[in-house]
XYZ file of C-alpha atoms in Angstrom:
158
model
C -13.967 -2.375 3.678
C -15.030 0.845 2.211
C -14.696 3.027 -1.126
C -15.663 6.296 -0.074
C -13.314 8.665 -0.814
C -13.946 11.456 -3.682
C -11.498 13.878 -5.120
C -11.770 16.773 -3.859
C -13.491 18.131 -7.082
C -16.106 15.675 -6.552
C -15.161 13.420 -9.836
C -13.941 10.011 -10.203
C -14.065 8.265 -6.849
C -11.113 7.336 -5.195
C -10.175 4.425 -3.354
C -10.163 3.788 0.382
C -9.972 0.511 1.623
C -9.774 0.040 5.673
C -7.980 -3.368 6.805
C -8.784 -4.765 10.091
C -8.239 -8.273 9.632
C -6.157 -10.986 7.768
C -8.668 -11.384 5.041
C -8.875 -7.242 4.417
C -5.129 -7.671 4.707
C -4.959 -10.028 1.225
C -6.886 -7.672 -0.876
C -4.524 -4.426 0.650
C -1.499 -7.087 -0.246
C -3.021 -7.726 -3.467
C -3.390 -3.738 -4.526
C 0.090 -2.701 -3.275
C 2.015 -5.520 -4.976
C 4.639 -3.315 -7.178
C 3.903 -0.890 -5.526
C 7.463 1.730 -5.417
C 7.758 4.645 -3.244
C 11.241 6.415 -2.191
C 12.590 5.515 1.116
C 12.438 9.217 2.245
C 8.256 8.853 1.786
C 8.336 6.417 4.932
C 7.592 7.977 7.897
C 6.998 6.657 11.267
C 5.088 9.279 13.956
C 6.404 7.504 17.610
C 4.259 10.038 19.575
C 1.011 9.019 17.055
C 1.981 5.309 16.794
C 1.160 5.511 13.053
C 3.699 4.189 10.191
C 3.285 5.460 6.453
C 4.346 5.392 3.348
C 3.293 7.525 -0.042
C 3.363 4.644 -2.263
C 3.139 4.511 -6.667
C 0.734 1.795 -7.633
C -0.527 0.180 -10.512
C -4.287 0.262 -10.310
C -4.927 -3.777 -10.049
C -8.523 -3.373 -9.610
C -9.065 -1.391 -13.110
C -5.969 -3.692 -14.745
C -8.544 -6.346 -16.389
C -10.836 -3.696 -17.887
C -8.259 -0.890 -19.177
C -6.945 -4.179 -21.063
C -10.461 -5.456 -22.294
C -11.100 -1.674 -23.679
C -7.568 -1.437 -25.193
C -6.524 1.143 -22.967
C -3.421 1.288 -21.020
C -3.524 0.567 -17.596
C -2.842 3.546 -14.520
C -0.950 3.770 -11.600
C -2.032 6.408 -8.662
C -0.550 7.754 -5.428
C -1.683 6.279 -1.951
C -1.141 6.333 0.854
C -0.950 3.596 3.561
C -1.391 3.846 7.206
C -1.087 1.815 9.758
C -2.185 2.954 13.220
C -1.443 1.311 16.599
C 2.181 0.950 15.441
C 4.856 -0.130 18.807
C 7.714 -0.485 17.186
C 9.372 -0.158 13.661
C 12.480 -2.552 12.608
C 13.613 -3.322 9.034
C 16.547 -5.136 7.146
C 17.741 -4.776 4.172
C 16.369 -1.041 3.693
C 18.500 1.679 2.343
C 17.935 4.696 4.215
C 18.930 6.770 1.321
C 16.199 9.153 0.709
C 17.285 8.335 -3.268
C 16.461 4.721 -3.219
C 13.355 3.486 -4.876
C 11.961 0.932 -3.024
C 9.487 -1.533 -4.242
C 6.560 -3.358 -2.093
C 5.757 -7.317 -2.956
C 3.831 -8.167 0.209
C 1.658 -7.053 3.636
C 1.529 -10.533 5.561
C 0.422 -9.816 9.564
C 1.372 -12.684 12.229
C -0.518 -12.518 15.496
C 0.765 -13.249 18.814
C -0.864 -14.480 21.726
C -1.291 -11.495 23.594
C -2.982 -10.335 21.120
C -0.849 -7.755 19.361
C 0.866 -9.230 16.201
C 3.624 -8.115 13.776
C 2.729 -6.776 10.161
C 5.470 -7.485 7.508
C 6.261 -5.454 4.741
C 7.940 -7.167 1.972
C 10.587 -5.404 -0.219
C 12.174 -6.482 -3.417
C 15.587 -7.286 -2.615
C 15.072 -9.303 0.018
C 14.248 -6.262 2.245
C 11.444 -5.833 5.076
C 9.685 -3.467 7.187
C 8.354 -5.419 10.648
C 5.687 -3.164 12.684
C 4.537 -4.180 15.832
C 0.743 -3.408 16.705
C -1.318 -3.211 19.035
C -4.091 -4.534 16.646
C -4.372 -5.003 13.011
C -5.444 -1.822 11.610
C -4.338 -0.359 7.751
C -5.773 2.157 5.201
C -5.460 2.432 1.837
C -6.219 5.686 0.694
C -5.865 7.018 -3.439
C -4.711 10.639 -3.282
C -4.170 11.547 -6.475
C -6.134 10.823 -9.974
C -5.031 8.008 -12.000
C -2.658 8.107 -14.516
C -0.794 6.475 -17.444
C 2.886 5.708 -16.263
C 5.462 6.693 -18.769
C 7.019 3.409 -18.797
C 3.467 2.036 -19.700
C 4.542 -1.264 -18.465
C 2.167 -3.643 -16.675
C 4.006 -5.448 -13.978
C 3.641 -9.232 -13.622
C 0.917 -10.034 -11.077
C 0.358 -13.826 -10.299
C -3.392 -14.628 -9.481
């Protein structure tokens, strides 16, 4: 796993997190939990076999230290990738490009041939099922942090 990405001004450095197997997987799960995006920010490229989604989320990693320093945690824009995607199916997923959408888990089952199936879990009871060819997910920060409006920390079980 890797955090090399700058801004493009060269400042604060970004995120970037590469996932390539179930234990990378956790900490991507772990990062995106609450995460919202709009269903119109999904996009699956058939001819590139890559699935994404510009996701909103709350910047776990800095959550414990904003608090300890009395300042209010961030949320930033990412955006995850998956590559070597077959097939999409979902359930429960409004298609509206209005609906917010909010992401409570990436689990990935493998199968014996060894492809496997990466599940995106939706509030709601919705889901997002890739099929790959192999486990392999980016997280990538694209903008600078910032303080959400709301300025609501969401509830994040350890």
């Amino acid at each position: 796993m890797t955090q090399d990405a700058l801004f493009e001004d060269g400042g604060e450095q970004a995120l970037r997190l590469l996932a390539y197997d179930a234990e990378d997987l956790k900490v991507l799960s772990t990062l995106t939990q609450d995460a919202v995006f709009p269903a119109s920010e999904m996009s699956w490229q058939a001819g590139k076999r890559r699935f994404s989604l510009l996701i909103n989320r709350f910047r776990w990693e800095d959550a414990q230290l904003a608090e300890a320093r009395g300042r209010t945690p961030e949320r930033v824009q990412s955006v995850l990738s998956v590559s070597d995607v077959l097939k999409v199916k979902s359930q429960g997923v409004s298609r509206d490009a209005d609906t917010i959408l909010s992401l409570l888990t990436l689990s990935f089952t493998p199968t014996q041939d060894g492809m496997g199936t990466l599940e995106l879990t939706l509030a709601g009871d919705g889901a997002i099922s890739l099929e790959v060819e192999a486990l392999d997910v980016t997280l990538q920060d694209v903008t600078r942090p910032y303080i959400a409006p709301s300025k609501h920390t969401p509830e994040h079980p350890e």
